[in-house]
Amino acid sequence: MDISTINWNDIEWEHVREGVSRKAFSGEGATVSINRLMPGHEPRPHDHHYEQIVYILAGQIDFHIEDSVTRLGAGGLLVVPPNARHWGVVVGDEPVLNLDVFTPKRAEYAS
Amino acid sequence: MDISTINWNDIEWEHVREGVSRKAFSGEGATVSINRLMPGHEPRPHDHHYEQIVYILAGQIDFHIEDSVTRLGAGGLLVVPPNARHWGVVVGDEPVLNLDVFTPKRAEYAS
């Protein structure tokens, strides 16, 4: 049986754009990514056909989905429905670490 | 738009069995759960049709999948394929916190 196993620490941060870095890990059914958002990064509203479960690991973020905004801190969970326009704005001086679960798997992300 | 949002801290630990507690949160495509495994808990091999991505948040665990065993610490990631028999054995004195991502969503878990 081919077991896929790795440590997050062994995955390099991928530079996504100024102030945004990402690590990703996929199964067949889902892709899990950790994103690091720096204070002052340029928010970039976007949408995709994936459902996205957001779990904030550290920091504070104002998370926008369409016309709603929710302030999330560590432990905060939220579901972005498929095709909903969304973006985050870091609150305060602490970088935000958020874990995203995409379904179906997000093939364009590494591993 | 109905946005599903909550804080993990607001979700009660569900007593699963002696030494095992769980919190769960679901979207439509996936269920995310956090499990707390105490040292000395009784391992219980099981299988299910869900794919399960395992992400160890704290502690150390020997994770068995069929005939293979992988020692995982904080940051460890692993995919349990659908229908593969699996179980974990806590290593050392520290409780294990692990985050599981199930696809498709696991309807029998509370949201």
Coordinates of C-alpha atoms in Angstrom, one line a residue:
Chain A
M1 CA 0.0 0.0 0.0
D2 CA 1.3 3.4 -1.0
I3 CA 1.0 5.6 2.1
S4 CA 1.6 9.3 1.5
T5 CA 3.3 10.8 4.5
I6 CA 5.3 14.0 5.1
N7 CA 6.0 16.6 7.7
W8 CA 4.8 20.2 7.2
N9 CA 8.3 21.3 8.2
D10 CA 9.7 19.5 5.2
I11 CA 7.4 21.3 2.8
E12 CA 8.9 24.6 1.6
W13 CA 6.9 27.8 1.8
E14 CA 5.9 28.7 -1.7
H15 CA 6.0 32.4 -2.4
V16 CA 2.5 33.2 -3.7
R17 CA 2.9 37.0 -3.9
E18 CA 4.1 39.9 -1.7
G19 CA 3.1 39.0 1.9
V20 CA 1.5 35.7 1.0
S21 CA 3.2 32.2 1.3
R22 CA 1.7 28.7 1.2
K23 CA 2.4 25.1 1.8
A24 CA 0.1 22.4 0.5
F25 CA -0.6 18.7 0.9
S26 CA -3.2 16.6 -1.0
G27 CA -5.0 13.4 -0.7
E28 CA -7.4 12.2 -3.5
G29 CA -10.4 13.9 -1.9
A30 CA -9.1 17.1 -0.5
T31 CA -6.2 19.5 -0.5
V32 CA -5.0 21.0 2.8
S33 CA -2.9 24.1 2.7
I34 CA -1.3 26.4 5.3
N35 CA -1.2 30.1 4.3
R36 CA 0.9 32.7 5.9
L37 CA -0.4 36.3 5.5
M38 CA 1.7 39.2 6.5
P39 CA 0.2 42.4 7.9
G40 CA -0.3 44.9 5.2
H41 CA -0.5 42.4 2.4
E42 CA -2.6 43.4 -0.5
P43 CA -6.0 41.6 -0.3
R44 CA -7.0 40.0 -3.5
P45 CA -10.7 39.0 -3.8
H46 CA -11.1 35.8 -5.8
D47 CA -13.4 32.8 -6.2
H48 CA -13.1 29.2 -7.3
H49 CA -15.3 26.2 -7.6
Y50 CA -13.8 24.5 -4.6
E51 CA -15.5 24.6 -1.2
Q52 CA -13.0 26.0 1.3
I53 CA -13.0 25.3 5.0
V54 CA -10.9 28.0 6.8
Y55 CA -9.3 27.3 10.2
I56 CA -7.3 30.1 11.7
L57 CA -4.2 28.8 13.5
A58 CA -2.7 32.2 14.6
G59 CA -3.3 35.9 14.2
Q60 CA -6.5 37.8 13.5
I61 CA -8.2 38.3 10.1
D62 CA -11.3 40.0 8.7
F63 CA -12.6 37.4 6.4
H64 CA -14.8 38.7 3.6
I65 CA -17.3 36.5 1.8
E66 CA -19.3 38.4 -0.8
D67 CA -20.9 41.2 1.3
S68 CA -20.3 39.7 4.7
V69 CA -17.3 40.1 6.9
T70 CA -16.3 38.0 9.9
R71 CA -13.4 38.7 12.3
L72 CA -11.7 35.4 13.1
G73 CA -8.9 34.7 15.6
A74 CA -7.0 31.5 16.5
G75 CA -9.5 28.6 16.5
G76 CA -11.9 30.4 14.1
L77 CA -13.6 28.2 11.5
L78 CA -15.6 29.2 8.5
V79 CA -16.9 27.7 5.3
V80 CA -16.5 29.5 1.9
P81 CA -19.1 28.0 -0.4
P82 CA -18.1 27.1 -3.9
N83 CA -17.8 30.1 -6.3
A84 CA -18.3 32.7 -3.5
R85 CA -16.0 35.7 -3.8
H86 CA -13.8 35.9 -0.8
W87 CA -10.7 37.6 0.7
G88 CA -8.9 38.2 3.9
V89 CA -7.5 41.3 5.6
V90 CA -4.9 40.8 8.4
V91 CA -5.9 42.7 11.6
G92 CA -3.1 44.0 13.7
D93 CA 0.7 43.3 13.6
E94 CA 0.7 39.6 13.9
P95 CA 1.0 37.4 10.8
V96 CA -2.0 35.2 10.1
L97 CA -1.6 31.4 9.7
N98 CA -4.6 29.8 8.3
L99 CA -5.3 26.2 7.3
D100 CA -7.6 25.7 4.3
V101 CA -9.3 22.5 3.3
F102 CA -10.3 22.5 -0.4
T103 CA -12.8 20.0 -1.8
P104 CA -12.5 18.5 -4.3
K105 CA -8.7 18.4 -4.3
R106 CA -7.0 21.4 -5.7
A107 CA -4.8 19.9 -8.4
E108 CA -2.9 23.1 -9.2
Y109 CA -1.4 23.2 -5.7
A110 CA 1.9 21.3 -5.3
S111 CA 1.9 17.7 -3.8
Chain B
M1 CA -25.7 33.9 1.9
D2 CA -25.6 31.5 4.8
I3 CA -22.1 31.5 6.1
S4 CA -21.2 28.8 8.5
T5 CA -18.8 30.1 11.1
I6 CA -17.8 29.0 14.6
N7 CA -14.8 28.9 16.9
W8 CA -13.3 25.5 17.9
N9 CA -13.3 26.7 21.5
D10 CA -17.1 27.0 21.3
I11 CA -17.4 23.3 20.3
E12 CA -17.7 20.9 23.2
W13 CA -15.4 17.9 23.4
E14 CA -17.5 14.8 22.6
H15 CA -16.5 11.8 24.7
V16 CA -15.9 9.1 22.2
R17 CA -14.6 6.4 24.6
E18 CA -12.2 6.2 27.4
G19 CA -9.2 8.3 26.5
V20 CA -10.6 9.6 23.3
S21 CA -12.5 12.9 22.7
R22 CA -13.5 14.7 19.6
K23 CA -14.7 18.0 18.1
A24 CA -16.0 18.2 14.5
F25 CA -17.0 20.8 12.0
S26 CA -18.4 20.1 8.5
G27 CA -18.8 21.8 5.2
E28 CA -20.6 20.1 2.3
G29 CA -17.5 18.6 0.9
A30 CA -15.4 17.6 3.9
T31 CA -15.6 17.1 7.7
V32 CA -12.7 18.4 9.9
S33 CA -12.3 17.0 13.3
I34 CA -9.9 17.4 16.2
N35 CA -9.2 14.3 18.2
R36 CA -7.6 14.2 21.6
L37 CA -6.0 10.8 22.4
M38 CA -4.7 10.2 25.9
P39 CA -1.6 8.1 26.7
G40 CA -2.7 4.5 27.4
H41 CA -6.0 4.7 25.5
E42 CA -7.1 1.5 24.0
P43 CA -6.3 1.5 20.3
R44 CA -9.2 0.4 18.1
P45 CA -8.5 -0.6 14.6
H46 CA -11.2 0.4 12.2
D47 CA -11.9 1.3 8.6
H48 CA -14.4 3.4 6.7
H49 CA -15.1 4.5 3.2
Y50 CA -13.9 8.1 3.8
E51 CA -10.4 9.2 2.8
Q52 CA -8.8 10.7 6.0
I53 CA -6.0 13.2 5.9
V54 CA -4.3 13.1 9.3
Y55 CA -2.4 16.2 10.6
I56 CA -0.8 15.8 14.1
L57 CA -1.0 19.1 16.0
A58 CA 0.7 17.9 19.3
G59 CA 2.2 14.8 20.8
Q60 CA 3.6 11.7 19.2
I61 CA 1.7 8.8 17.7
D62 CA 2.5 5.5 16.0
F63 CA 0.0 5.5 13.2
H64 CA -0.8 2.1 11.8
I65 CA -2.3 1.6 8.3
E66 CA -2.8 -2.0 7.5
D67 CA 0.7 -3.6 7.9
S68 CA 2.6 -0.3 8.0
V69 CA 3.4 1.9 11.0
T70 CA 4.6 5.5 10.8
R71 CA 5.7 7.5 13.8
L72 CA 4.3 11.1 13.6
G73 CA 5.0 14.1 15.7
A74 CA 3.6 17.7 15.5
G75 CA 3.5 18.7 11.9
G76 CA 3.2 15.1 10.6
L77 CA 0.8 14.5 7.7
L78 CA -0.5 11.3 6.4
V79 CA -3.3 10.0 4.1
V80 CA -5.4 7.1 5.1
P81 CA -6.9 5.7 1.9
P82 CA -10.6 4.8 1.8
N83 CA -11.3 1.4 3.5
A84 CA -7.8 1.0 4.8
R85 CA -7.7 -0.4 8.4
H86 CA -6.0 2.0 10.7
W87 CA -5.4 2.9 14.3
G88 CA -3.1 5.0 16.4
V89 CA -1.0 4.3 19.5
V90 CA 0.1 7.3 21.6
V91 CA 3.8 7.4 22.2
G92 CA 5.1 8.8 25.5
D93 CA 3.2 10.8 28.2
E94 CA 1.8 13.6 26.2
P95 CA -1.7 13.6 24.9
V96 CA -2.0 13.6 21.1
L97 CA -4.0 16.2 19.3
N98 CA -4.7 15.3 15.7
L99 CA -6.7 17.0 13.0
D100 CA -8.5 14.8 10.6
V101 CA -10.0 15.8 7.2
F102 CA -12.6 13.3 6.0
T103 CA -13.9 13.3 2.4
P104 CA -16.7 13.0 1.6
K105 CA -18.2 14.8 4.6
R106 CA -18.8 12.5 7.5
A107 CA -22.5 12.9 8.2
E108 CA -22.5 11.0 11.4
Y109 CA -20.2 13.5 13.1
A110 CA -21.9 16.5 14.6
S111 CA -21.3 19.7 12.7

